[in-house]
mmCIF file of C-alpha atoms in Angstrom:
data_model
loop_
_atom_site.group_PDB
_atom_site.id
_atom_site.type_symbol
_atom_site.label_atom_id
_atom_site.label_comp_id
_atom_site.label_asym_id
_atom_site.label_seq_id
_atom_site.Cartn_x
_atom_site.Cartn_y
_atom_site.Cartn_z
ATOM 1 C CA MET A 221 -54.948 4.929 11.841
ATOM 2 C CA ASN A 222 -52.180 3.232 9.349
ATOM 3 C CA LEU A 223 -48.543 4.145 10.971
ATOM 4 C CA PRO A 224 -46.006 5.356 8.882
ATOM 5 C CA ALA A 225 -43.988 3.314 6.706
ATOM 6 C CA LEU A 226 -40.362 1.764 7.507
ATOM 7 C CA PRO A 227 -37.975 4.105 7.960
ATOM 8 C CA THR A 228 -35.266 3.446 4.235
ATOM 9 C CA ILE A 229 -32.028 2.937 4.399
ATOM 10 C CA THR A 230 -30.270 4.160 1.290
ATOM 11 C CA ALA A 231 -27.259 1.600 1.035
ATOM 12 C CA GLY A 232 -28.455 -1.176 3.747
ATOM 13 C CA ASN A 233 -28.904 -1.868 7.003
ATOM 14 C CA THR A 234 -26.205 -2.930 8.202
ATOM 15 C CA GLN A 235 -23.260 -0.575 7.460
ATOM 16 C CA SER A 236 -19.149 -0.698 7.775
ATOM 17 C CA PHE A 237 -16.521 2.087 7.704
ATOM 18 C CA CYS A 238 -13.036 1.997 7.919
ATOM 19 C CA VAL A 239 -11.177 2.863 11.294
ATOM 20 C CA GLY A 240 -9.469 6.593 10.205
ATOM 21 C CA THR A 241 -12.584 7.255 8.515
ATOM 22 C CA VAL A 242 -13.639 11.349 8.144
ATOM 23 C CA ALA A 243 -16.767 10.858 11.057
ATOM 24 C CA ALA A 244 -18.206 14.262 10.801
ATOM 25 C CA SER A 245 -18.924 14.443 6.471
ATOM 26 C CA THR A 246 -19.061 10.420 6.040
ATOM 27 C CA TYR A 247 -23.749 10.188 6.480
ATOM 28 C CA ILE A 248 -26.266 7.562 6.592
ATOM 29 C CA VAL A 249 -28.850 8.322 4.151
ATOM 30 C CA ALA A 250 -31.702 7.689 5.536
ATOM 31 C CA THR A 251 -35.917 7.506 4.349
ATOM 32 C CA GLY A 252 -38.559 8.251 5.916
ATOM 33 C CA VAL A 253 -42.549 9.616 6.637
ATOM 34 C CA GLY A 254 -42.400 12.757 8.340
ATOM 35 C CA THR A 255 -39.631 13.285 10.906
ATOM 36 C CA VAL A 256 -36.778 10.094 11.020
ATOM 37 C CA ARG A 257 -35.661 9.661 14.662
ATOM 38 C CA TRP A 258 -32.527 7.340 15.808
ATOM 39 C CA TYR A 259 -32.555 5.824 18.821
ATOM 40 C CA SER A 260 -29.568 3.913 20.762
ATOM 41 C CA ASP A 261 -30.958 1.080 22.154
ATOM 42 C CA VAL A 262 -34.369 -1.000 21.226
ATOM 43 C CA ALA A 263 -36.689 0.505 23.693
ATOM 44 C CA LEU A 264 -36.908 3.981 21.954
ATOM 45 C CA THR A 265 -36.147 5.341 25.294
ATOM 46 C CA THR A 266 -32.201 7.499 24.527
ATOM 47 C CA GLN A 267 -33.111 9.181 21.154
ATOM 48 C CA VAL A 268 -29.711 9.984 19.504
ATOM 49 C CA THR A 269 -30.967 12.244 16.785
ATOM 50 C CA ALA A 270 -33.568 13.604 14.492
ATOM 51 C CA ILE A 271 -31.617 14.152 11.566
ATOM 52 C CA THR A 272 -32.804 11.575 7.798
ATOM 53 C CA SER A 273 -29.511 11.706 7.311
ATOM 54 C CA PRO A 274 -27.202 11.742 10.082
ATOM 55 C CA SER A 275 -23.153 12.260 9.797
ATOM 56 C CA LEU A 276 -21.415 9.639 11.565
ATOM 57 C CA THR A 277 -20.393 12.192 14.050
ATOM 58 C CA ASN A 278 -24.296 13.087 14.350
ATOM 59 C CA LEU A 279 -24.497 9.702 15.654
ATOM 60 C CA GLY A 280 -21.703 9.418 18.219
ATOM 61 C CA ILE A 281 -19.517 6.957 16.679
ATOM 62 C CA SER A 282 -15.874 7.787 16.781
ATOM 63 C CA THR A 283 -13.174 6.257 13.612
ATOM 64 C CA VAL A 284 -10.231 6.234 15.737
ATOM 65 C CA ALA A 285 -10.357 2.432 16.411
ATOM 66 C CA ALA A 286 -12.804 -0.141 15.751
ATOM 67 C CA SER A 287 -15.853 -0.973 16.905
ATOM 68 C CA SER A 288 -19.402 -1.915 16.140
ATOM 69 C CA ASN A 289 -23.031 -0.054 17.225
ATOM 70 C CA THR A 290 -26.558 -1.089 16.908
ATOM 71 C CA PHE A 291 -29.202 2.153 15.995
ATOM 72 C CA TYR A 292 -33.423 1.814 15.820
ATOM 73 C CA VAL A 293 -34.687 3.525 13.359
ATOM 74 C CA ILE A 294 -38.548 5.365 12.908
ATOM 75 C CA SER A 295 -40.575 7.716 11.191
ATOM 76 C CA ASP A 296 -42.981 9.856 12.976
ATOM 77 C CA ASN A 297 -45.697 11.535 10.933
ATOM 78 C CA GLY A 298 -46.366 13.777 14.662
ATOM 79 C CA THR A 299 -49.295 11.535 15.123
ATOM 80 C CA CYS A 300 -48.171 7.858 15.415
ATOM 81 C CA LYS A 301 -44.903 6.011 15.152
ATOM 82 C CA SER A 302 -43.739 3.340 13.058
ATOM 83 C CA ALA A 303 -41.532 0.406 13.748
ATOM 84 C CA ALA A 304 -38.628 0.519 14.052
ATOM 85 C CA VAL A 305 -35.627 -0.467 11.638
ATOM 86 C CA THR A 306 -32.486 -1.792 12.679
ATOM 87 C CA VAL A 307 -29.354 -0.421 11.047
ATOM 88 C CA ASN A 308 -25.344 -1.599 12.412
ATOM 89 C CA VAL A 309 -22.816 0.763 11.728
ATOM 90 C CA ASN A 310 -18.940 -1.528 12.002
ATOM 91 C CA ILE A 311 -15.146 0.584 12.095
ATOM 92 C CA THR A 312 -13.125 -2.321 10.361
ATOM 93 C CA ALA A 313 -10.005 -1.504 11.681
ATOM 94 C CA LEU A 314 -7.436 -2.043 8.649
ATOM 95 C CA PRO A 315 -5.542 -5.469 8.077
ATOM 96 C CA ALA A 316 -1.619 -4.980 8.555
ATOM 97 C CA SER A 317 0.677 -2.451 6.026
ATOM 98 C CA PRO A 318 2.490 -4.826 3.687
ATOM 99 C CA ALA A 319 5.983 -5.668 4.348
ATOM 100 C CA ILE A 320 8.406 -5.863 1.817
ATOM 101 C CA THR A 321 11.113 -9.239 2.027
ATOM 102 C CA GLY A 322 14.597 -7.786 2.047
ATOM 103 C CA GLY A 323 12.869 -4.124 2.992
ATOM 104 C CA SER A 324 13.463 -1.194 0.831
ATOM 105 C CA PRO A 325 15.435 0.244 -0.482
ATOM 106 C CA LYS A 326 16.181 -2.309 -3.349
ATOM 107 C CA SER A 327 19.019 -1.504 -5.733
ATOM 108 C CA TYR A 328 20.323 -3.921 -8.931
ATOM 109 C CA CYS A 329 22.160 -3.152 -11.534
ATOM 110 C CA VAL A 330 22.110 -1.292 -14.841
ATOM 111 C CA GLY A 331 22.062 -4.736 -17.204
ATOM 112 C CA THR A 332 20.079 -6.688 -14.167
ATOM 113 C CA VAL A 333 17.677 -9.341 -16.575
ATOM 114 C CA ALA A 334 14.033 -7.254 -15.574
ATOM 115 C CA GLY A 335 11.938 -9.916 -16.321
ATOM 116 C CA THR A 336 13.207 -12.708 -13.961
ATOM 117 C CA THR A 337 13.937 -10.103 -11.257
ATOM 118 C CA THR A 338 10.842 -10.354 -8.570
ATOM 119 C CA ILE A 339 10.264 -8.170 -5.204
ATOM 120 C CA ASN A 340 8.439 -9.844 -2.948
ATOM 121 C CA ALA A 341 6.226 -8.832 -0.301
ATOM 122 C CA THR A 342 4.227 -10.460 2.037
ATOM 123 C CA GLY A 343 0.359 -9.113 3.484
ATOM 124 C CA ALA A 344 -2.677 -9.941 5.609
ATOM 125 C CA ALA A 345 -5.475 -9.418 2.521
ATOM 126 C CA THR A 346 -4.484 -8.622 -1.383
ATOM 127 C CA ILE A 347 -1.659 -6.974 -1.807
ATOM 128 C CA ARG A 348 -1.918 -3.267 -4.219
ATOM 129 C CA TRP A 349 0.716 -2.142 -5.689
ATOM 130 C CA TYR A 350 0.755 1.678 -6.885
ATOM 131 C CA SER A 351 3.167 4.435 -8.993
ATOM 132 C CA ASP A 352 1.319 7.219 -7.024
ATOM 133 C CA ILE A 353 1.214 8.074 -3.162
ATOM 134 C CA ALA A 354 -2.378 9.204 -3.714
ATOM 135 C CA LEU A 355 -3.157 5.649 -4.490
ATOM 136 C CA ALA A 356 -5.004 6.373 -8.322
ATOM 137 C CA THR A 357 -2.879 4.449 -10.396
ATOM 138 C CA GLN A 358 -2.526 0.538 -9.876
ATOM 139 C CA VAL A 359 0.488 -0.766 -11.600
ATOM 140 C CA THR A 360 -0.186 -4.352 -10.077
ATOM 141 C CA THR A 361 -1.731 -6.757 -7.661
ATOM 142 C CA GLY A 362 -0.360 -9.952 -5.367
ATOM 143 C CA THR A 363 2.309 -11.188 -3.599
ATOM 144 C CA SER A 364 5.296 -10.978 -6.166
ATOM 145 C CA ALA A 365 5.700 -8.430 -9.015
ATOM 146 C CA THR A 366 9.343 -8.064 -11.478
ATOM 147 C CA LEU A 367 10.615 -5.594 -12.544
ATOM 148 C CA THR A 368 9.325 -5.970 -15.853
ATOM 149 C CA THR A 369 5.777 -6.148 -14.487
ATOM 150 C CA LEU A 370 6.668 -3.018 -12.656
ATOM 151 C CA GLY A 371 7.773 -1.027 -16.016
ATOM 152 C CA ILE A 372 11.383 -0.606 -14.614
ATOM 153 C CA SER A 373 13.895 -1.180 -17.067
ATOM 154 C CA THR A 374 17.530 -1.903 -16.355
ATOM 155 C CA ALA A 375 19.059 0.158 -19.656
ATOM 156 C CA VAL A 376 19.983 2.429 -17.645
ATOM 157 C CA ALA A 377 20.438 4.054 -13.873
ATOM 158 C CA SER A 378 16.887 4.995 -12.314
ATOM 159 C CA SER A 379 15.422 5.275 -9.326
ATOM 160 C CA ALA A 380 11.598 4.791 -8.897
ATOM 161 C CA THR A 381 9.221 4.867 -5.714
ATOM 162 C CA PHE A 382 6.308 2.167 -5.166
ATOM 163 C CA TYR A 383 3.695 2.534 -2.507
ATOM 164 C CA LEU A 384 1.983 -1.382 -1.584
ATOM 165 C CA VAL A 385 -1.795 -1.489 0.643
ATOM 166 C CA SER A 386 -3.210 -4.330 2.093
ATOM 167 C CA ASP A 387 -6.948 -4.217 0.681
ATOM 168 C CA ASP A 388 -9.257 -6.545 2.498
ATOM 169 C CA GLY A 389 -12.034 -5.395 0.257
ATOM 170 C CA VAL A 390 -13.712 -3.471 3.175
ATOM 171 C CA CYS A 391 -10.167 -1.307 4.187
ATOM 172 C CA LYS A 392 -7.109 -0.700 2.814
ATOM 173 C CA SER A 393 -3.973 -0.363 4.742
ATOM 174 C CA ILE A 394 -1.864 3.032 5.750
ATOM 175 C CA LEU A 395 1.466 2.375 2.760
ATOM 176 C CA THR A 396 4.397 1.108 2.724
ATOM 177 C CA PRO A 397 6.863 2.857 -0.032
ATOM 178 C CA LEU A 398 9.238 1.059 -1.866
ATOM 179 C CA VAL A 399 12.328 2.599 -3.864
ATOM 180 C CA VAL A 400 14.369 0.329 -6.038
ATOM 181 C CA ASN A 401 17.400 1.446 -7.592
ATOM 182 C CA ILE A 402 18.703 1.013 -10.945
ATOM 183 C CA THR A 403 23.014 1.479 -9.987
ATOM 184 C CA ALA A 404 25.046 2.365 -13.333
ATOM 185 C CA LEU A 405 27.928 0.269 -13.519
ATOM 186 C CA PRO A 406 31.521 2.000 -12.078
ATOM 187 C CA ALA A 407 33.922 1.996 -14.901
ATOM 188 C CA LEU A 408 36.632 0.280 -15.022
ATOM 189 C CA ASN A 409 40.414 1.535 -16.409
ATOM 190 C CA VAL A 410 43.577 -0.960 -16.936
ATOM 191 C CA PHE A 411 46.861 0.694 -18.416
ATOM 192 C CA ALA A 412 49.840 -1.523 -19.038
ATOM 193 C CA SER A 413 53.759 -0.170 -17.915
ATOM 194 C CA ALA A 414 54.714 -1.138 -21.438
ATOM 195 C CA THR A 415 53.353 -2.122 -24.956
ATOM 196 C CA PRO A 416 52.960 -4.665 -26.557
ATOM 197 C CA ILE A 417 54.182 -6.796 -24.321
ATOM 198 C CA CYS A 418 56.634 -9.183 -25.372
ATOM 199 C CA VAL A 419 58.242 -12.607 -23.769
ATOM 200 C CA GLY A 420 61.003 -12.462 -20.747
ATOM 201 C CA ASN A 421 59.347 -9.001 -19.928
ATOM 202 C CA THR A 422 58.620 -7.500 -16.762
ATOM 203 C CA VAL A 423 54.951 -5.203 -16.892
ATOM 204 C CA SER A 424 53.080 -3.852 -13.993
ATOM 205 C CA PHE A 425 48.819 -2.797 -14.840
ATOM 206 C CA VAL A 426 47.538 -0.010 -13.039
ATOM 207 C CA ALA A 427 43.936 -0.299 -12.482
ATOM 208 C CA SER A 428 41.598 2.820 -11.870
ATOM 209 C CA ALA A 429 37.756 2.469 -10.467
ATOM 210 C CA SER A 430 34.882 4.985 -10.287
ATOM 211 C CA GLY A 431 32.768 5.353 -7.718
ATOM 212 C CA ILE A 432 32.984 4.920 -3.933
ATOM 213 C CA GLY A 433 33.624 2.374 -2.065
ATOM 214 C CA VAL A 434 34.510 -0.091 -5.629
ATOM 215 C CA GLN A 435 36.011 -3.120 -5.060
ATOM 216 C CA TYR A 436 38.607 -4.731 -7.929
ATOM 217 C CA GLN A 437 41.025 -7.888 -8.469
ATOM 218 C CA PHE A 438 43.350 -8.843 -11.135
ATOM 219 C CA GLU A 439 42.579 -12.188 -12.710
ATOM 220 C CA LEU A 440 46.039 -14.019 -14.201
ATOM 221 C CA LYS A 441 44.895 -17.388 -15.851
ATOM 222 C CA LYS A 442 46.634 -19.689 -18.429
ATOM 223 C CA GLY A 443 44.553 -21.719 -20.856
ATOM 224 C CA GLY A 444 41.772 -20.068 -19.566
ATOM 225 C CA VAL A 445 42.649 -21.610 -16.451
ATOM 226 C CA SER A 446 42.453 -19.129 -13.482
ATOM 227 C CA GLN A 447 46.395 -19.177 -12.398
ATOM 228 C CA ALA A 448 45.813 -16.318 -9.189
ATOM 229 C CA ILE A 449 43.212 -13.438 -8.228
ATOM 230 C CA GLN A 450 44.309 -10.504 -5.920
ATOM 231 C CA ALA A 451 41.388 -8.251 -4.617
ATOM 232 C CA TYR A 452 41.614 -4.438 -4.376
ATOM 233 C CA SER A 453 40.130 -2.109 -3.225
#
């Protein structure tokens, strides 16, 4: 009597999933003749399940931490059992999250040259930059991006948030948020105590600047050469 055909594992005999994957709804899909039986030992003495396509939970696999698991799968037609197929199920650790050089948030002034202003990041694998927390809209990849690449205009004040992940081809890291602020320039008004200013006259200047913690300075130039600078806040 012929043995039943070997079970077939749809996505291959070695499958990898990331730490944090929902174990109860992640399945190893198999097909076979009769009942497909899964064992945890090569001697086929400890049956784990007889579900054709078990979930990771059915197989007793936790996705809380990285692990490697081996199963032996057979087809059982009620009379004979096939030879065993080895199935390896790996739970892979997430790569380290990207680090933003200099930290977040990043602040730049209105008028900054967007095309040459670069934000740098380091990561364990390919760094992907997204514009949404769901990681559905990728803006760019790599260890650096200019404001232009990120779609940020410096013509007016604004604020934008990006989300960076490291992607090793199997798993993506926990995201790193990056906030980029384009800050309006402070307004400065200067008034003279007398106009026009004539030779021999004494004139006082009063300055007022908008914003919190704004500093400003008076600079006297003669023939284009600075003579004196006085800072105020």
